[in-house]
PDB file of C-alpha atoms in Angstrom:
ATOM      1  CA  MET A   1      13.281 -19.005  -2.516  1.00 95.00           C
ATOM      2  CA  ILE A   2      13.186 -15.850  -0.264  1.00 98.00           C
ATOM      3  CA  TYR A   3      11.432 -15.847   2.847  1.00 98.00           C
ATOM      4  CA  THR A   4       9.806 -12.548   5.091  1.00 98.00           C
ATOM      5  CA  VAL A   5      10.182 -12.560   8.565  1.00 98.00           C
ATOM      6  CA  THR A   6       6.705  -9.952  10.386  1.00 98.00           C
ATOM      7  CA  LEU A   7       7.373 -10.137  13.874  1.00 98.00           C
ATOM      8  CA  ASN A   8       4.783  -7.203  13.857  1.00 95.00           C
ATOM      9  CA  PRO A   9       2.363  -7.649  10.636  1.00 97.00           C
ATOM     10  CA  ALA A  10      -0.698  -4.939  10.196  1.00 96.00           C
ATOM     11  CA  LEU A  11      -4.014  -5.030   8.663  1.00 97.00           C
ATOM     12  CA  ASP A  12      -3.474  -0.821   6.847  1.00 94.00           C
ATOM     13  CA  LEU A  13      -6.521   1.142   6.201  1.00 93.00           C
ATOM     14  CA  CYS A  14      -5.217   3.606   3.225  1.00 90.00           C
ATOM     15  CA  VAL A  15      -7.266   6.754   3.128  1.00 91.00           C
ATOM     16  CA  PRO A  16      -7.135   9.792   0.941  1.00 89.00           C
ATOM     17  CA  ALA A  17      -7.771  12.467   2.470  1.00 91.00           C
ATOM     18  CA  GLY A  18      -7.267  16.047   2.968  1.00 89.00           C
ATOM     19  CA  ALA A  19      -5.930  18.772   5.708  1.00 87.00           C
ATOM     20  CA  ILE A  20      -6.216  16.703   9.337  1.00 89.00           C
ATOM     21  CA  VAL A  21      -7.889  19.329  11.651  1.00 86.00           C
ATOM     22  CA  PRO A  22      -6.812  17.704  15.591  1.00 88.00           C
ATOM     23  CA  GLY A  23      -9.976  17.356  17.282  1.00 90.00           C
ATOM     24  CA  GLY A  24     -12.250  17.704  14.707  1.00 90.00           C
ATOM     25  CA  VAL A  25     -14.506  15.516  13.045  1.00 93.00           C
ATOM     26  CA  ASN A  26     -11.788  15.263   9.235  1.00 90.00           C
ATOM     27  CA  ARG A  27     -13.636  13.550   6.377  1.00 90.00           C
ATOM     28  CA  CYS A  28     -11.797  10.889   3.583  1.00 91.00           C
ATOM     29  CA  GLY A  29     -12.157   9.107   0.931  1.00 90.00           C
ATOM     30  CA  GLN A  30     -13.109   5.755  -0.036  1.00 90.00           C
ATOM     31  CA  GLY A  31     -10.222   2.717   1.899  1.00 89.00           C
ATOM     32  CA  VAL A  32      -8.100   0.668   0.982  1.00 91.00           C
ATOM     33  CA  PHE A  33      -7.373  -2.577   3.137  1.00 94.00           C
ATOM     34  CA  ARG A  34      -3.758  -3.726   2.301  1.00 94.00           C
ATOM     35  CA  ALA A  35      -1.707  -6.350   4.363  1.00 96.00           C
ATOM     36  CA  GLY A  36       1.070  -4.251   6.098  1.00 94.00           C
ATOM     37  CA  GLY A  37       4.570  -5.006   7.574  1.00 95.00           C
ATOM     38  CA  LYS A  38       8.033  -4.144   6.646  1.00 96.00           C
ATOM     39  CA  GLY A  39       8.670  -7.949   5.450  1.00 98.00           C
ATOM     40  CA  ILE A  40       4.909  -8.242   3.837  1.00 98.00           C
ATOM     41  CA  ASN A  41       5.879  -5.030   2.084  1.00 97.00           C
ATOM     42  CA  VAL A  42       9.208  -7.017   0.889  1.00 98.00           C
ATOM     43  CA  SER A  43       6.988  -9.902  -0.331  1.00 98.00           C
ATOM     44  CA  ARG A  44       4.757  -8.138  -2.345  1.00 97.00           C
ATOM     45  CA  ALA A  45       7.575  -6.068  -4.229  1.00 97.00           C
ATOM     46  CA  LEU A  46       9.467  -9.801  -4.731  1.00 98.00           C
ATOM     47  CA  THR A  47       6.117 -11.093  -5.988  1.00 97.00           C
ATOM     48  CA  SER A  48       5.837  -8.243  -8.491  1.00 96.00           C
ATOM     49  CA  LEU A  49       9.090  -8.625  -9.925  1.00 97.00           C
ATOM     50  CA  GLY A  50       8.711 -12.560 -10.031  1.00 96.00           C
ATOM     51  CA  VAL A  51      10.634 -13.768  -7.655  1.00 97.00           C
ATOM     52  CA  GLY A  52       9.151 -16.975  -5.873  1.00 96.00           C
ATOM     53  CA  ASN A  53       8.579 -16.241  -2.236  1.00 97.00           C
ATOM     54  CA  ARG A  54       7.234 -16.799   1.160  1.00 98.00           C
ATOM     55  CA  ALA A  55       5.699 -14.424   3.577  1.00 98.00           C
ATOM     56  CA  LEU A  56       5.860 -15.449   7.324  1.00 98.00           C
ATOM     57  CA  ALA A  57       4.711 -13.491  10.349  1.00 98.00           C
ATOM     58  CA  ILE A  58       3.711 -13.519  13.924  1.00 98.00           C
ATOM     59  CA  ALA A  59      -0.460 -13.115  14.000  1.00 98.00           C
ATOM     60  CA  ALA A  60      -3.320 -12.814  15.780  1.00 98.00           C
ATOM     61  CA  GLY A  61      -7.522 -12.324  15.837  1.00 97.00           C
ATOM     62  CA  PHE A  62      -9.794 -11.443  12.776  1.00 97.00           C
ATOM     63  CA  THR A  63      -7.025  -8.904  11.750  1.00 97.00           C
ATOM     64  CA  GLY A  64      -4.552 -11.414  11.504  1.00 97.00           C
ATOM     65  CA  ARG A  65      -6.252 -13.594   9.341  1.00 97.00           C
ATOM     66  CA  GLU A  66      -7.976 -10.418   7.442  1.00 97.00           C
ATOM     67  CA  ALA A  67      -3.823  -9.919   6.408  1.00 97.00           C
ATOM     68  CA  ALA A  68      -2.962 -12.925   5.300  1.00 97.00           C
ATOM     69  CA  ALA A  69      -6.374 -13.579   3.398  1.00 97.00           C
ATOM     70  CA  ARG A  70      -5.401  -9.700   1.262  1.00 95.00           C
ATOM     71  CA  LEU A  71      -1.536 -11.088   1.124  1.00 96.00           C
ATOM     72  CA  GLU A  72      -2.816 -14.504  -0.498  1.00 96.00           C
ATOM     73  CA  ALA A  73      -4.896 -11.845  -3.119  1.00 94.00           C
ATOM     74  CA  ALA A  74      -2.523  -9.989  -3.940  1.00 91.00           C
ATOM     75  CA  GLY A  75      -0.537 -13.415  -5.398  1.00 94.00           C
ATOM     76  CA  CYS A  76       1.684 -14.042  -2.160  1.00 95.00           C
ATOM     77  CA  PRO A  77       1.705 -17.526  -0.342  1.00 96.00           C
ATOM     78  CA  ALA A  78       1.079 -16.527   3.410  1.00 96.00           C
ATOM     79  CA  ASP A  79       2.664 -18.567   6.617  1.00 96.00           C
ATOM     80  CA  PHE A  80       1.382 -17.025   9.525  1.00 98.00           C
ATOM     81  CA  LEU A  81       1.900 -18.327  12.557  1.00 97.00           C
ATOM     82  CA  PHE A  82      -1.592 -17.636  14.693  1.00 98.00           C
ATOM     83  CA  LEU A  83      -1.298 -16.435  18.462  1.00 97.00           C
ATOM     84  CA  ALA A  84      -4.347 -17.911  20.874  1.00 95.00           C
ATOM     85  CA  SER A  85      -5.273 -14.172  21.761  1.00 94.00           C
ATOM     86  CA  GLY A  86      -5.215 -10.657  20.453  1.00 95.00           C
ATOM     87  CA  CYS A  87      -5.536  -8.694  17.363  1.00 97.00           C
ATOM     88  CA  THR A  88      -2.666  -7.713  14.442  1.00 97.00           C
ATOM     89  CA  ARG A  89      -2.458  -4.198  14.519  1.00 96.00           C
ATOM     90  CA  VAL A  90      -4.728  -1.686  12.115  1.00 96.00           C
ATOM     91  CA  ASN A  91      -2.446   0.754  10.772  1.00 93.00           C
ATOM     92  CA  TYR A  92      -4.408   3.903   8.992  1.00 91.00           C
ATOM     93  CA  LYS A  93      -3.028   6.065   6.379  1.00 89.00           C
ATOM     94  CA  ALA A  94      -4.137   9.378   5.940  1.00 90.00           C
ATOM     95  CA  ALA A  95      -2.186  10.182   2.163  1.00 85.00           C
ATOM     96  CA  HIS A  96      -2.587  14.055   1.374  1.00 88.00           C
ATOM     97  CA  PRO A  97      -2.410  15.960  -2.105  1.00 86.00           C
ATOM     98  CA  ASP A  98       0.651  17.023  -1.619  1.00 81.00           C
ATOM     99  CA  GLY A  99       2.019  13.920  -1.502  1.00 74.00           C
ATOM    100  CA  SER A 100       2.631  13.927   2.760  1.00 82.00           C
ATOM    101  CA  VAL A 101       0.959  10.530   4.667  1.00 84.00           C
ATOM    102  CA  THR A 102      -0.259  10.802   7.913  1.00 90.00           C
ATOM    103  CA  GLU A 103      -0.084   8.276  10.193  1.00 89.00           C
ATOM    104  CA  LEU A 104      -1.669   5.612  12.819  1.00 91.00           C
ATOM    105  CA  ASN A 105       0.382   2.840  13.766  1.00 92.00           C
ATOM    106  CA  GLY A 106      -1.689   0.604  16.186  1.00 92.00           C
ATOM    107  CA  GLU A 107      -0.082  -1.366  18.671  1.00 93.00           C
ATOM    108  CA  GLY A 108      -0.041  -5.662  18.263  1.00 93.00           C
ATOM    109  CA  PRO A 109      -0.522  -8.092  20.516  1.00 95.00           C
ATOM    110  CA  PRO A 110       2.114  -8.763  22.915  1.00 96.00           C
ATOM    111  CA  VAL A 111       4.010 -11.575  21.657  1.00 97.00           C
ATOM    112  CA  PRO A 112       5.461 -15.102  23.843  1.00 96.00           C
ATOM    113  CA  LEU A 113       9.952 -16.097  23.220  1.00 96.00           C
ATOM    114  CA  SER A 114       7.252 -19.411  22.386  1.00 96.00           C
ATOM    115  CA  ALA A 115       5.977 -18.226  18.934  1.00 97.00           C
ATOM    116  CA  VAL A 116       9.041 -16.554  18.110  1.00 96.00           C
ATOM    117  CA  SER A 117      10.963 -20.292  19.035  1.00 96.00           C
ATOM    118  CA  ARG A 118       8.128 -22.056  16.659  1.00 96.00           C
ATOM    119  CA  LEU A 119       9.244 -19.247  13.923  1.00 97.00           C
ATOM    120  CA  GLY A 120      12.462 -20.187  14.091  1.00 96.00           C
ATOM    121  CA  GLY A 121      11.836 -23.921  13.911  1.00 95.00           C
ATOM    122  CA  LYS A 122      10.700 -23.257  10.173  1.00 96.00           C
ATOM    123  CA  LEU A 123      13.686 -21.060   9.694  1.00 97.00           C
ATOM    124  CA  SER A 124      16.093 -23.950  10.495  1.00 96.00           C
ATOM    125  CA  ALA A 125      14.297 -26.006   7.509  1.00 96.00           C
ATOM    126  CA  LEU A 126      15.936 -23.583   4.872  1.00 97.00           C
ATOM    127  CA  GLY A 127      19.044 -24.007   2.923  1.00 94.00           C
ATOM    128  CA  PRO A 128      21.539 -22.652   0.971  1.00 94.00           C
ATOM    129  CA  GLY A 129      20.227 -20.818  -1.723  1.00 92.00           C
ATOM    130  CA  ASP A 130      17.501 -19.926   0.090  1.00 97.00           C
ATOM    131  CA  GLY A 131      17.041 -16.201   1.210  1.00 97.00           C
ATOM    132  CA  LEU A 132      16.054 -14.835   4.675  1.00 98.00           C
ATOM    133  CA  VAL A 133      14.745 -11.385   5.039  1.00 98.00           C
ATOM    134  CA  LEU A 134      13.573  -9.951   9.067  1.00 98.00           C
ATOM    135  CA  ALA A 135      12.371  -6.874   8.543  1.00 97.00           C
ATOM    136  CA  GLY A 136      10.502  -4.066  10.804  1.00 95.00           C
ATOM    137  CA  SER A 137      10.226  -3.101  14.151  1.00 92.00           C
ATOM    138  CA  VAL A 138      10.135  -5.343  17.117  1.00 94.00           C
ATOM    139  CA  PRO A 139       6.957  -6.007  19.294  1.00 94.00           C
ATOM    140  CA  ALA A 140       7.851  -4.287  22.789  1.00 93.00           C
ATOM    141  CA  SER A 141       7.044  -8.202  24.521  1.00 95.00           C
ATOM    142  CA  LEU A 142       9.924  -8.923  22.764  1.00 97.00           C
ATOM    143  CA  PRO A 143      13.731  -8.727  23.913  1.00 96.00           C
ATOM    144  CA  ALA A 144      15.918  -6.200  21.175  1.00 94.00           C
ATOM    145  CA  ASP A 145      18.237  -8.963  20.509  1.00 96.00           C
ATOM    146  CA  VAL A 146      15.619 -11.087  18.745  1.00 97.00           C
ATOM    147  CA  TYR A 147      16.183 -10.710  15.188  1.00 98.00           C
ATOM    148  CA  ALA A 148      20.438 -11.744  16.066  1.00 97.00           C
ATOM    149  CA  ARG A 149      18.181 -14.872  17.567  1.00 97.00           C
ATOM    150  CA  LEU A 150      16.287 -15.686  14.673  1.00 97.00           C
ATOM    151  CA  LEU A 151      19.659 -15.575  12.593  1.00 97.00           C
ATOM    152  CA  ALA A 152      20.871 -18.340  14.541  1.00 95.00           C
ATOM    153  CA  PHE A 153      18.345 -20.246  12.635  1.00 95.00           C
ATOM    154  CA  ALA A 154      19.499 -19.903   9.682  1.00 94.00           C
ATOM    155  CA  LYS A 155      22.124 -22.558   8.269  1.00 93.00           C
ATOM    156  CA  GLU A 156      25.004 -21.182   6.921  1.00 92.00           C
ATOM    157  CA  GLY A 157      24.578 -20.237   2.914  1.00 94.00           C
ATOM    158  CA  VAL A 158      21.266 -18.862   3.024  1.00 97.00           C
ATOM    159  CA  ARG A 159      21.287 -14.903   2.081  1.00 97.00           C
ATOM    160  CA  THR A 160      20.357 -13.399   5.281  1.00 98.00           C
ATOM    161  CA  VAL A 161      19.000  -9.109   5.453  1.00 98.00           C
ATOM    162  CA  VAL A 162      18.240  -7.286   8.324  1.00 98.00           C
ATOM    163  CA  ASP A 163      16.111  -4.449   7.797  1.00 97.00           C
ATOM    164  CA  THR A 164      14.815  -2.639  11.367  1.00 96.00           C
ATOM    165  CA  THR A 165      16.353  -0.378  13.684  1.00 94.00           C
ATOM    166  CA  GLY A 166      18.231   1.011  16.790  1.00 93.00           C
ATOM    167  CA  GLU A 167      18.943  -2.306  19.085  1.00 95.00           C
ATOM    168  CA  ALA A 168      17.686  -4.810  17.432  1.00 95.00           C
ATOM    169  CA  LEU A 169      19.975  -3.391  14.303  1.00 96.00           C
ATOM    170  CA  LEU A 170      23.032  -3.444  16.434  1.00 96.00           C
ATOM    171  CA  ALA A 171      22.428  -6.897  18.162  1.00 96.00           C
ATOM    172  CA  ALA A 172      21.906  -8.432  15.294  1.00 97.00           C
ATOM    173  CA  LEU A 173      25.437  -7.207  13.273  1.00 96.00           C
ATOM    174  CA  ALA A 174      27.207  -9.792  15.696  1.00 94.00           C
ATOM    175  CA  ALA A 175      25.236 -12.698  12.910  1.00 95.00           C
ATOM    176  CA  ARG A 176      27.371 -10.824   9.810  1.00 96.00           C
ATOM    177  CA  PRO A 177      23.947  -9.958   7.889  1.00 97.00           C
ATOM    178  CA  PHE A 178      24.093 -10.410   4.236  1.00 97.00           C
ATOM    179  CA  LEU A 179      22.866  -7.170   3.925  1.00 98.00           C
ATOM    180  CA  ILE A 180      21.413  -4.479   6.111  1.00 98.00           C
ATOM    181  CA  LYS A 181      19.110  -1.308   4.731  1.00 97.00           C
ATOM    182  CA  PRO A 182      19.318   1.932   7.185  1.00 95.00           C
ATOM    183  CA  ASN A 183      17.188   5.035   6.060  1.00 93.00           C
ATOM    184  CA  LEU A 184      18.987   8.417   6.806  1.00 92.00           C
ATOM    185  CA  GLU A 185      17.006   9.086   9.858  1.00 92.00           C
ATOM    186  CA  GLU A 186      17.547   5.359  11.353  1.00 92.00           C
ATOM    187  CA  LEU A 187      21.931   5.915   9.905  1.00 90.00           C
ATOM    188  CA  GLY A 188      21.710   8.843  12.701  1.00 88.00           C
ATOM    189  CA  GLY A 189      20.182   6.365  14.875  1.00 88.00           C
ATOM    190  CA  VAL A 190      22.772   3.850  15.304  1.00 85.00           C
ATOM    191  CA  SER A 191      25.459   6.321  15.131  1.00 81.00           C
ATOM    192  CA  GLY A 192      24.379   8.860  17.382  1.00 83.00           C
ATOM    193  CA  ALA A 193      24.190  12.143  15.078  1.00 83.00           C
ATOM    194  CA  PRO A 194      22.504  13.051  12.735  1.00 87.00           C
ATOM    195  CA  VAL A 195      23.268  11.917   9.677  1.00 87.00           C
ATOM    196  CA  SER A 196      22.956  14.360   5.748  1.00 84.00           C
ATOM    197  CA  GLY A 197      24.895  13.960   2.959  1.00 88.00           C
ATOM    198  CA  ILE A 198      25.979  11.421   0.784  1.00 92.00           C
ATOM    199  CA  GLY A 199      29.842  11.499   2.929  1.00 92.00           C
ATOM    200  CA  GLU A 200      28.459  11.288   6.189  1.00 93.00           C
ATOM    201  CA  ALA A 201      25.885   8.223   5.189  1.00 93.00           C
ATOM    202  CA  ALA A 202      29.312   6.398   3.489  1.00 94.00           C
ATOM    203  CA  ALA A 203      31.632   6.837   6.714  1.00 94.00           C
ATOM    204  CA  CYS A 204      28.660   5.322   9.193  1.00 94.00           C
ATOM    205  CA  ALA A 205      28.166   2.851   6.726  1.00 95.00           C
ATOM    206  CA  GLN A 206      31.177   1.446   6.749  1.00 95.00           C
ATOM    207  CA  ARG A 207      31.749   1.354  10.757  1.00 95.00           C
ATOM    208  CA  LEU A 208      28.653  -1.254  10.283  1.00 96.00           C
ATOM    209  CA  CYS A 209      30.545  -2.949   8.143  1.00 96.00           C
ATOM    210  CA  ALA A 210      33.125  -2.683  10.471  1.00 95.00           C
ATOM    211  CA  MET A 211      30.941  -4.313  13.265  1.00 96.00           C
ATOM    212  CA  GLY A 212      29.590  -7.079  11.414  1.00 96.00           C
ATOM    213  CA  ALA A 213      27.329  -6.198   8.099  1.00 97.00           C
ATOM    214  CA  GLN A 214      28.520  -7.232   4.478  1.00 97.00           C
ATOM    215  CA  ASN A 215      26.878  -5.047   2.333  1.00 97.00           C
ATOM    216  CA  VAL A 216      24.841  -1.448   3.607  1.00 98.00           C
ATOM    217  CA  VAL A 217      22.602  -0.043   1.485  1.00 97.00           C
ATOM    218  CA  VAL A 218      21.334   3.379   2.331  1.00 97.00           C
ATOM    219  CA  SER A 219      18.038   4.841   1.047  1.00 95.00           C
ATOM    220  CA  MET A 220      18.390   8.650   0.731  1.00 94.00           C
ATOM    221  CA  GLY A 221      14.644   9.041  -0.572  1.00 90.00           C
ATOM    222  CA  GLU A 222      14.772  11.432  -3.396  1.00 91.00           C
ATOM    223  CA  ARG A 223      18.165  11.275  -3.639  1.00 93.00           C
ATOM    224  CA  GLY A 224      18.828   7.888  -4.612  1.00 94.00           C
ATOM    225  CA  ALA A 225      20.486   5.260  -2.955  1.00 96.00           C
ATOM    226  CA  LEU A 226      24.346   4.419  -1.457  1.00 96.00           C
ATOM    227  CA  LEU A 227      25.995   1.043  -0.931  1.00 97.00           C
ATOM    228  CA  VAL A 228      29.107   0.327   1.205  1.00 97.00           C
ATOM    229  CA  ASP A 229      30.380  -3.209   1.428  1.00 93.00           C
ATOM    230  CA  ALA A 230      32.611  -5.061   3.504  1.00 89.00           C
ATOM    231  CA  ARG A 231      36.010  -4.709   1.185  1.00 91.00           C
ATOM    232  CA  GLY A 232      35.158  -0.832   1.559  1.00 91.00           C
ATOM    233  CA  ARG A 233      33.741  -0.451  -1.780  1.00 95.00           C
ATOM    234  CA  ARG A 234      31.841   2.577  -2.695  1.00 97.00           C
ATOM    235  CA  PHE A 235      28.752   2.785  -4.761  1.00 97.00           C
ATOM    236  CA  PHE A 236      25.478   5.726  -5.771  1.00 97.00           C
ATOM    237  CA  CYS A 237      22.844   5.003  -7.175  1.00 96.00           C
ATOM    238  CA  ARG A 238      20.739   8.383  -8.216  1.00 96.00           C
ATOM    239  CA  ALA A 239      16.630   8.930  -8.424  1.00 93.00           C
ATOM    240  CA  ALA A 240      14.119   8.344 -11.409  1.00 92.00           C
ATOM    241  CA  LYS A 241      12.919  11.894 -11.423  1.00 91.00           C
ATOM    242  CA  GLY A 242       9.292  11.991 -11.055  1.00 90.00           C
ATOM    243  CA  ARG A 243       6.134  12.797  -8.320  1.00 87.00           C
ATOM    244  CA  ALA A 244       6.273  11.035  -5.057  1.00 85.00           C
ATOM    245  CA  VAL A 245       2.759   9.782  -4.091  1.00 82.00           C
ATOM    246  CA  SER A 246       3.649   8.675  -0.730  1.00 79.00           C
ATOM    247  CA  ALA A 247       6.988   6.842   0.743  1.00 83.00           C
ATOM    248  CA  VAL A 248       5.092   4.418   2.216  1.00 85.00           C
ATOM    249  CA  GLY A 249       7.013   1.054   1.219  1.00 91.00           C
ATOM    250  CA  ALA A 250       9.777   2.483  -0.910  1.00 94.00           C
ATOM    251  CA  GLY A 251      12.643   1.670   1.494  1.00 95.00           C
ATOM    252  CA  ASP A 252      11.044  -2.475   1.764  1.00 97.00           C
ATOM    253  CA  SER A 253      10.712  -2.391  -2.220  1.00 97.00           C
ATOM    254  CA  LEU A 254      14.247  -1.157  -2.693  1.00 98.00           C
ATOM    255  CA  VAL A 255      15.236  -4.276  -0.762  1.00 98.00           C
ATOM    256  CA  ALA A 256      13.464  -6.071  -3.332  1.00 98.00           C
ATOM    257  CA  GLY A 257      14.708  -4.802  -5.748  1.00 97.00           C
ATOM    258  CA  PHE A 258      17.928  -5.243  -4.305  1.00 98.00           C
ATOM    259  CA  LEU A 259      17.222  -8.965  -4.004  1.00 97.00           C
ATOM    260  CA  TYR A 260      15.675  -9.133  -7.968  1.00 97.00           C
ATOM    261  CA  GLY A 261      19.144  -7.164  -9.502  1.00 96.00           C
ATOM    262  CA  LEU A 262      21.811 -10.129  -6.803  1.00 94.00           C
ATOM    263  CA  GLY A 263      20.026 -12.284  -9.612  1.00 90.00           C
ATOM    264  CA  GLN A 264      20.635 -10.123 -12.540  1.00 88.00           C
ATOM    265  CA  GLY A 265      24.432  -9.340 -11.709  1.00 87.00           C
ATOM    266  CA  GLY A 266      26.558  -7.928  -8.890  1.00 90.00           C
ATOM    267  CA  VAL A 267      26.075  -5.575  -6.311  1.00 93.00           C
ATOM    268  CA  GLU A 268      26.470  -2.622  -8.829  1.00 94.00           C
ATOM    269  CA  GLU A 269      23.055  -3.767 -10.842  1.00 96.00           C
ATOM    270  CA  ALA A 270      21.322  -4.867  -7.475  1.00 97.00           C
ATOM    271  CA  LEU A 271      21.604  -1.477  -6.179  1.00 97.00           C
ATOM    272  CA  ARG A 272      19.941  -0.192  -9.520  1.00 97.00           C
ATOM    273  CA  TRP A 273      17.764  -2.416  -9.374  1.00 98.00           C
ATOM    274  CA  GLY A 274      16.768  -1.623  -5.712  1.00 97.00           C
ATOM    275  CA  VAL A 275      16.689   2.326  -6.389  1.00 97.00           C
ATOM    276  CA  ALA A 276      13.990   1.279  -9.400  1.00 97.00           C
ATOM    277  CA  ALA A 277      12.170  -0.544  -7.437  1.00 97.00           C
ATOM    278  CA  GLY A 278      12.049   2.008  -4.549  1.00 97.00           C
ATOM    279  CA  CYS A 279      11.013   5.032  -7.078  1.00 96.00           C
ATOM    280  CA  ALA A 280       8.450   2.755  -8.841  1.00 96.00           C
ATOM    281  CA  THR A 281       6.575   2.693  -5.026  1.00 95.00           C
ATOM    282  CA  ALA A 282       6.798   6.200  -4.553  1.00 93.00           C
ATOM    283  CA  PHE A 283       4.986   6.728  -7.596  1.00 93.00           C
ATOM    284  CA  SER A 284       2.489   5.172  -7.150  1.00 90.00           C
ATOM    285  CA  GLY A 285       1.378   4.973  -4.183  1.00 81.00           C
ATOM    286  CA  ASP A 286       1.496   1.902  -2.991  1.00 89.00           C
ATOM    287  CA  ILE A 287       4.054  -1.328  -3.516  1.00 93.00           C
ATOM    288  CA  CYS A 288       5.189  -1.601  -6.913  1.00 89.00           C
ATOM    289  CA  ALA A 289       4.167  -3.130 -10.132  1.00 90.00           C
ATOM    290  CA  GLY A 290       7.027  -5.190 -11.494  1.00 92.00           C
ATOM    291  CA  ALA A 291       6.235  -3.397 -14.493  1.00 93.00           C
ATOM    292  CA  GLN A 292       6.660  -0.591 -13.268  1.00 94.00           C
ATOM    293  CA  ALA A 293      10.136  -1.100 -11.568  1.00 95.00           C
ATOM    294  CA  ARG A 294      11.787  -2.110 -15.175  1.00 95.00           C
ATOM    295  CA  ALA A 295       9.972   1.057 -16.823  1.00 94.00           C
ATOM    296  CA  LEU A 296      12.495   2.839 -14.438  1.00 95.00           C
ATOM    297  CA  TYR A 297      15.243   1.044 -14.602  1.00 95.00           C
ATOM    298  CA  CYS A 298      16.968   3.106 -17.359  1.00 91.00           C
ATOM    299  CA  GLN A 299      16.440   5.969 -15.570  1.00 92.00           C
ATOM    300  CA  VAL A 300      18.107   5.323 -12.562  1.00 93.00           C
ATOM    301  CA  GLY A 301      21.245   4.859 -14.532  1.00 88.00           C
ATOM    302  CA  PRO A 302      23.915   2.661 -13.537  1.00 92.00           C
ATOM    303  CA  ALA A 303      25.682   2.889 -10.073  1.00 92.00           C
ATOM    304  CA  ARG A 304      28.539   4.910 -10.131  1.00 93.00           C
ATOM    305  CA  PRO A 305      31.945   4.483  -7.679  1.00 94.00           C
ATOM    306  CA  LEU A 306      32.166   7.129  -5.084  1.00 89.00           C
TER     307      LEU A 306
END
């Protein structure tokens, strides 16, 4: 079983829209509410691929209850801890005809460390063979090393994944996570300089392996994704060709596809499935259906050594 953790979940309102005029009245099409947050997105993608999982999150208020209900309706078991006050944030995502998305992401309620401890108690029940995905931004009320603290609850044999940014990511490396998945911008943020090419990305990823990560997958948008492991092996997998509708959730789907692919073969196969799932999400405008990822798997082609 794979368990995902989202400390800063959201209720996303996704709407089709034209150009946004600042300070003016803007019209949009009929919106769709979805449970949001990176860990929740990973759970939705895992469910679409037929992988058993449970979504853990710290939520609050009527928006948190609605997010949990939307997640359950999508077939994902939701195990949310609810705070006594506040409301889970609402994110507004306006999708434009050119494939770009304008986002207004809200701020969630203050999360006390006591809630993190309660969540850690749940994680301590995980055992060998289970997976744990910690993904998304850290609420402002929590310390930057909160993911490192949560990883301490995981027993030996639990496969851990961290998908976050900045100090939170760097602090988690000491726990030797099985996988981290920065994109190019996030990779530049932790390395201190912009990263663009495959060679630069591989070198930065190798440094993160030296700091504790067992595997680093760098998502590179329409180019594909790069994998570097602690043994120094490097692989690249190109993206499938298609029209991107929205990149929202594509990186989270890559994580889900990678975990699915590990059940089909080694890390090279996992990378290929990850890229297929990420592309399927980008082309659909929502978290991919498993059939979409499988259809794109052949187009992606095998991962090649660098």
